[in-house]
Amino acid sequence: MSIPFFSIVRSSRLFAFVWLVIAIAVGGSRGTVGAQDSRAADKKETDDTELIDFTNEVLPVISRLGCNSGACHGALAGKGGFRLSLNGYDPSGDHFNITKQFQGRRIESADPGRSLLLIKPTGRVAHKGGLRLEEDSDNYRLLAKWIAQGAPSPDAKNKQLVSIKVEPAQVKLEPKQQQTFHVFALYNDGTSKDVSAWAKFSSSNTPVATVDENGTASVVASGEASIVVWYSSLLTVAAVQVPFEQTIAPEAYQLSKNANFIDQRVNDKLRQLNLEPSPRCDDATFVRRVFLDTIGVLPTPDEVTKFVSDDSPTKQKRLIDELLERDEFVDYWTHKWSDIFLINGTRLRPAAVKAYYTWLRKQVAENRPWDQIVRDVVTAQGKSLENGATNFYALHQSPEEMAENVSQAFLGLSIGCAKCHNHPLEKWTNDQYYAMANLFSRVRAKGWGGDARNGDGIRTLFIADNGELVQPLTGRPQPPTPLDGTPLPFDHSGDRRVHLAKWLTADSNPYFSRSIANRVWANFLGKGLVEQVDDMRVSNPASNEPLLNELASFLIKNDYDLKALMRLILNSESYSRSSITIPGNKKDDRFYARYYPRRLMAEVLLDAISQVSEVPTPFTRVRFDGADLRNTKEYPLGTRAIELYDSAIDSKFLATFGRNARDIVCECERSNKPSMVQVLHIANGTTINEKLQHKSSRVAKMFSAEDPTQLDVQKLIDEAYLVTLAREPTETERQRLSDVFEEVQPDQRREAVEDLYWSLMSSREFLFQH
């Protein structure tokens, strides 16, 4: 039986290549002519026979064309029966689907131009993805050459991509200027290659600068933007700085003798961008600001008056030190950290919630270093009511959940996308995800006990002697390894989480110190250096990287003493700046030329309303596992919102004003955005109105103690301003209100006073921190 000649050609990689050369020489088909490299004459003869590297050359082309994007064949189910891994995270699987699936119908090694891999994206046959590839392009020629070589598969012996860099890494431009960025791939054999043609570019701030597919950035307006570069699942960024077109006098950047490195770094950035810092705020504004930011309560009229009348140059420092030692500080920061630790009564039994909260409050009260707190949580074992930290693992019961939430809470890294494929916005791979999760594969728990109403259930957390988490893609476990850390052997006999905790809290781990420094900064300055505060990915750089790095270093040098960091921030000139814009910084919204106003946190706002009205808010828990807990006496009357153990509270006000539900570890769970519902609730809702009308309210006490006709109107007005806004009224405000009260009949005076307090409590000055 004779074998057709062309069958021999198709079965041999060498003969396939010979056939391609012959076809090109005699003018071949339309497809094979397109495979000719127009620059071949400039290359060495050996280049034509060097095998194309599928991982380092073919996949970058496919990625640049968008074929393996989530909107195309990279989708979970693929497109048109053809599936690729998202952004090429699985080279072996992609090679099989391209070359072997459906009897290899997508590849024609003897005649590359007839390959579906080429004729579909070039539009020669119907393609729902449209025209993706030009026949006379370098990308077409590279793919055709790879096909002609027999479509060689990924080879572990080939050089491996180690990192990428972009040049220039930082550039200062003027409006309407352009800059082209070049990307270089660095390999483990010491070589590098310009891969700009296959990199993908995006801008982090398009109102400042845009970037096209070729890496050319165009300035739109003044400010800063980062050009994010992606190549083969690796990311890097370049900084574009565009100073504002204005002239600022040099003396505007002069710092006081008390300035610290925060002010130096902030002013360095403002000087680079031609932004003028606002002057210091007045004393009344500062005292209100520092009370709310540090302990979450309004200062009393006496506290305001005492501070404003004090002429001592050290009064700010003394006030800050006093606030850091108050009991309300412990309440406020326990509540803040409860958002991260997810102390949530809808997912934990009442006794467990209380044990968890009590444990955390003790850490804050003792000012335990942050790294020790985190280490204790990550390695927690024992009974849920005896060691409250173990409840962290009652909330996250699978190794994957544990890995994701530890990363989000303590590193500010969202690795969830890497569960199915390499992370599209970060450097984390699918292998790294399962290696991290495998550190938790031996965490076990037993028992709940009791019912939801009496909440006496006990859950015991322990570490098993064996157990591995299998990675679905490979069918085998990954060596247990922290992100960017060193692996443990599978037969390691100890608690794998101890190894994780050491890596997590190590001074050499930049994610850990930067993450908590950014969270603390955001509390006091209104915005994180990185926004959102738990989005610390490489492609989301800080607005002031030198400052964030120095804050992180400060924490490390001070053994993660968060109070020391808070004291440093509160004593800075940057924190004391006015929130009122001036012509030289009216366009600044991220470089701290001024203090940024924001609406009070839901719990702080509700407590402020209760404090002003002198009417406490009753709180009852909602439910656990279907058991209605609204009749339980968990929170006695007088409990402030900031003292609540968890978020399972039946409060329309807190829900309306965006409290953190603590369902997931994400700062996005807390909302500070204004809404029409909030406006209506303040204007016509029950919270303010009912408290002012209550028989025990401040206003009621005022009228029960004095004859309404004998009220000192001036004193009443001054007190109302001090109680609500922490300042005295201006002369204009005092006079206008006095004129109004003169026209009010004696029997209407209480209603008028209620209206006065309502108008002040519904003002932006009361509702916002400024």
Coordinates of C-alpha atoms in Angstrom, one line a residue, residues 455-720:
G455 CA -25.5 31.3 72.7
D456 CA -23.6 28.8 74.8
G457 CA -22.1 27.0 71.9
I458 CA -18.4 26.1 72.0
R459 CA -16.3 25.5 68.9
T460 CA -12.8 24.0 69.2
L461 CA -10.1 24.8 66.6
F462 CA -7.2 22.4 66.2
I463 CA -4.6 21.4 63.6
A464 CA -4.8 18.0 62.0
D465 CA -1.8 15.8 61.3
N466 CA -2.4 15.5 57.6
G467 CA -4.4 16.8 54.7
E468 CA -3.7 18.7 51.5
L469 CA -5.6 21.0 49.2
V470 CA -5.7 19.8 45.7
Q471 CA -5.3 22.3 42.9
P472 CA -8.1 21.6 40.4
L473 CA -6.0 22.6 37.4
T474 CA -3.2 20.1 38.0
G475 CA -5.0 17.5 40.2
R476 CA -2.3 17.7 42.8
P477 CA -1.5 19.9 45.8
Q478 CA 0.9 22.9 45.6
P479 CA 3.7 23.0 48.2
P480 CA 2.4 25.1 51.1
T481 CA 3.9 28.6 50.5
P482 CA 3.1 32.1 51.6
L483 CA 2.7 34.7 48.7
D484 CA 6.3 35.6 47.7
G485 CA 7.5 33.3 50.5
T486 CA 9.5 30.1 50.8
P487 CA 7.7 26.7 50.6
L488 CA 7.3 24.2 53.4
P489 CA 7.9 20.5 52.6
F490 CA 4.7 18.4 52.5
D491 CA 5.9 16.3 55.4
H492 CA 6.3 19.4 57.7
S493 CA 4.9 18.2 61.1
G494 CA 4.1 21.6 62.7
D495 CA 1.3 24.1 62.3
R496 CA 1.9 25.5 58.8
R497 CA 0.2 28.8 59.8
V498 CA 3.2 29.5 62.1
H499 CA 5.4 29.7 59.0
L500 CA 2.8 31.9 57.3
A501 CA 2.6 34.2 60.4
K502 CA 6.4 34.7 60.4
W503 CA 6.4 35.6 56.7
L504 CA 3.3 37.8 57.1
T505 CA 4.6 39.9 59.9
A506 CA 8.3 40.0 58.9
D507 CA 9.9 43.4 58.5
S508 CA 10.9 42.4 55.0
N509 CA 7.3 41.9 54.0
P510 CA 6.4 45.3 52.5
Y511 CA 2.7 44.5 52.1
F512 CA 2.1 44.1 55.8
S513 CA 3.5 47.3 57.1
R514 CA 2.3 49.4 54.1
S515 CA -1.3 48.0 54.5
I516 CA -1.8 48.9 58.1
A517 CA 0.0 52.3 57.7
N518 CA -2.3 53.1 54.9
R519 CA -5.4 52.2 56.9
V520 CA -4.4 54.4 59.9
W521 CA -3.5 57.3 57.6
A522 CA -6.9 57.1 55.9
N523 CA -8.7 57.3 59.2
F524 CA -7.1 60.7 60.0
L525 CA -6.6 62.3 56.6
G526 CA -9.9 61.2 55.0
K527 CA -8.3 59.4 52.1
G528 CA -5.8 56.6 52.0
L529 CA -2.4 57.1 50.3
V530 CA -3.7 54.1 48.4
E531 CA -7.4 54.1 47.6
Q532 CA -9.3 51.9 48.3
V533 CA -7.4 51.3 51.5
D534 CA -7.4 47.5 51.0
D535 CA -6.4 47.6 47.3
M536 CA -2.6 47.5 47.6
R537 CA -1.9 45.9 44.2
V538 CA 1.0 47.0 42.1
S539 CA -1.2 48.5 39.5
N540 CA -2.8 50.8 42.1
P541 CA 0.2 52.8 43.5
A542 CA 0.1 55.3 46.3
S543 CA -0.4 59.0 45.6
N544 CA 2.8 59.6 47.5
E545 CA 4.9 56.4 47.5
P546 CA 7.9 57.9 49.4
L547 CA 5.5 58.9 52.2
L548 CA 3.8 55.5 52.5
N549 CA 7.2 53.7 52.5
E550 CA 8.5 56.0 55.2
L551 CA 5.3 55.5 57.3
A552 CA 5.7 51.7 56.9
S553 CA 9.4 52.0 58.0
F554 CA 8.4 54.1 61.0
L555 CA 6.0 51.4 62.1
I556 CA 8.7 48.7 61.8
K557 CA 11.2 50.8 63.8
N558 CA 8.6 51.4 66.5
D559 CA 7.6 47.7 66.7
Y560 CA 4.2 48.2 65.1
D561 CA 3.0 50.5 67.8
L562 CA -0.1 52.0 66.2
K563 CA -0.4 54.7 68.8
A564 CA 3.0 55.9 67.9
L565 CA 2.0 56.2 64.3
M566 CA -1.3 58.0 65.2
R567 CA 0.6 60.4 67.4
L568 CA 3.0 61.2 64.5
I569 CA 0.2 61.8 62.1
L570 CA -1.9 63.9 64.5
N571 CA 1.1 66.1 65.4
S572 CA 1.9 66.8 61.7
E573 CA 1.2 70.2 60.0
S574 CA -0.5 68.3 57.2
Y575 CA -3.2 67.0 59.6
S576 CA -3.8 70.5 60.9
R577 CA -4.4 72.1 57.5
S578 CA -7.7 73.8 56.8
S579 CA -10.3 72.0 54.7
I580 CA -11.2 75.2 53.0
T581 CA -9.8 75.3 49.4
I582 CA -7.7 78.2 48.2
P583 CA -7.0 79.2 44.6
G584 CA -3.7 77.3 44.6
N585 CA -5.2 73.9 45.6
K586 CA -8.9 73.9 44.5
K587 CA -8.2 71.0 42.1
D588 CA -6.3 68.8 44.5
D589 CA -8.2 65.7 45.6
R590 CA -5.4 63.3 46.5
F591 CA -2.1 65.0 47.5
Y592 CA -3.2 66.5 50.9
A593 CA -2.8 70.2 50.1
R594 CA -5.7 70.5 52.5
Y595 CA -7.8 68.4 54.8
Y596 CA -10.5 66.5 52.9
P597 CA -14.0 66.8 54.4
R598 CA -16.1 63.6 54.5
R599 CA -19.4 62.6 56.1
L600 CA -19.2 61.1 59.6
M601 CA -19.1 57.4 59.9
A602 CA -22.6 56.0 60.5
E603 CA -22.0 54.9 64.1
V604 CA -20.1 58.2 65.0
L605 CA -22.9 60.2 63.5
L606 CA -25.6 58.4 65.4
D607 CA -23.7 58.8 68.6
A608 CA -23.2 62.5 67.9
I609 CA -27.0 62.9 67.5
S610 CA -27.5 61.1 70.8
Q611 CA -24.8 63.1 72.5
V612 CA -26.3 66.4 71.4
S613 CA -29.9 65.5 72.2
E614 CA -28.9 63.6 75.4
V615 CA -31.3 60.8 74.4
P616 CA -29.5 57.4 74.0
T617 CA -30.4 55.1 71.2
P618 CA -31.7 51.6 72.1
F619 CA -30.1 48.7 70.3
T620 CA -31.3 45.1 69.9
R621 CA -29.7 42.2 68.0
V622 CA -31.6 40.8 65.0
R623 CA -31.1 37.0 64.6
F624 CA -28.7 34.1 64.3
D625 CA -29.5 31.0 62.3
G626 CA -33.2 32.0 62.1
A627 CA -33.6 32.6 65.9
D628 CA -35.1 36.0 66.6
L629 CA -32.9 37.8 69.1
R630 CA -34.7 41.1 69.2
N631 CA -36.1 40.6 72.7
T632 CA -32.7 39.7 74.3
K633 CA -31.0 42.2 76.7
E634 CA -27.6 42.2 75.0
Y635 CA -27.1 45.9 74.9
P636 CA -28.3 48.1 77.9
L637 CA -29.8 51.5 77.2
G638 CA -27.0 54.0 77.0
T639 CA -24.7 51.8 74.8
R640 CA -23.2 53.9 72.1
A641 CA -23.2 52.7 68.5
I642 CA -19.4 52.6 68.5
E643 CA -19.6 50.2 71.5
L644 CA -21.7 47.6 69.7
Y645 CA -20.1 44.1 69.5
D646 CA -21.2 43.4 66.0
S647 CA -23.2 44.6 63.0
A648 CA -26.2 42.4 63.6
I649 CA -28.2 45.3 64.9
D650 CA -31.7 46.3 64.0
S651 CA -31.0 50.0 63.1
K652 CA -32.6 51.7 60.1
F653 CA -30.3 54.7 60.7
L654 CA -27.0 52.7 60.6
A655 CA -28.2 50.8 57.6
T656 CA -29.1 54.0 55.8
F657 CA -25.8 55.7 56.5
G658 CA -23.7 52.8 55.3
R659 CA -22.5 50.8 58.2
N660 CA -20.2 47.8 57.5
A661 CA -22.3 44.7 57.4
R662 CA -19.1 42.6 57.9
D663 CA -20.1 39.9 55.5
I664 CA -16.8 40.0 53.6
V665 CA -13.3 41.4 54.3
C666 CA -13.5 44.5 52.1
E667 CA -13.5 48.2 52.8
C668 CA -16.3 48.5 50.1
E669 CA -18.7 47.0 52.7
R670 CA -18.8 50.4 54.4
S671 CA -20.3 53.2 52.4
N672 CA -19.7 56.9 52.9
K673 CA -21.5 58.0 49.9
P674 CA -24.4 60.5 50.3
S675 CA -27.9 59.5 49.1
M676 CA -31.3 61.0 48.8
V677 CA -32.6 58.5 51.4
Q678 CA -30.0 60.0 53.9
V679 CA -31.2 63.5 53.2
L680 CA -34.8 62.6 53.8
H681 CA -33.9 60.7 56.9
I682 CA -32.2 63.7 58.4
A683 CA -34.8 66.2 57.3
N684 CA -38.0 64.2 58.1
G685 CA -36.9 61.0 59.7
T686 CA -37.5 59.9 63.3
T687 CA -33.9 59.9 64.6
I688 CA -33.3 63.6 65.1
N689 CA -36.9 64.7 65.4
E690 CA -37.9 62.1 68.0
K691 CA -34.8 62.7 70.1
L692 CA -35.3 66.4 70.2
Q693 CA -39.0 65.9 71.2
H694 CA -38.2 63.3 73.8
K695 CA -39.2 64.0 77.4
S696 CA -35.6 63.5 78.5
S697 CA -34.0 65.5 75.8
R698 CA -31.6 68.4 76.3
V699 CA -34.3 70.8 75.1
A700 CA -36.9 69.3 77.5
K701 CA -34.5 69.6 80.4
M702 CA -33.9 73.2 79.5
F703 CA -37.5 74.1 79.7
S704 CA -38.3 72.1 82.8
A705 CA -35.6 73.9 84.7
E706 CA -36.4 77.5 83.7
D707 CA -39.3 79.7 83.0
P708 CA -39.5 79.9 79.1
T709 CA -39.9 83.7 79.4
Q710 CA -36.7 84.0 81.4
L711 CA -34.4 82.0 79.0
D712 CA -31.1 83.7 78.2
V713 CA -31.3 83.7 74.4
Q714 CA -27.7 84.6 73.9
K715 CA -26.5 81.9 76.2
L716 CA -28.9 79.4 74.6
I717 CA -27.6 80.2 71.1
D718 CA -24.0 80.0 72.1
E719 CA -24.5 76.7 73.9
A720 CA -26.4 75.2 70.9

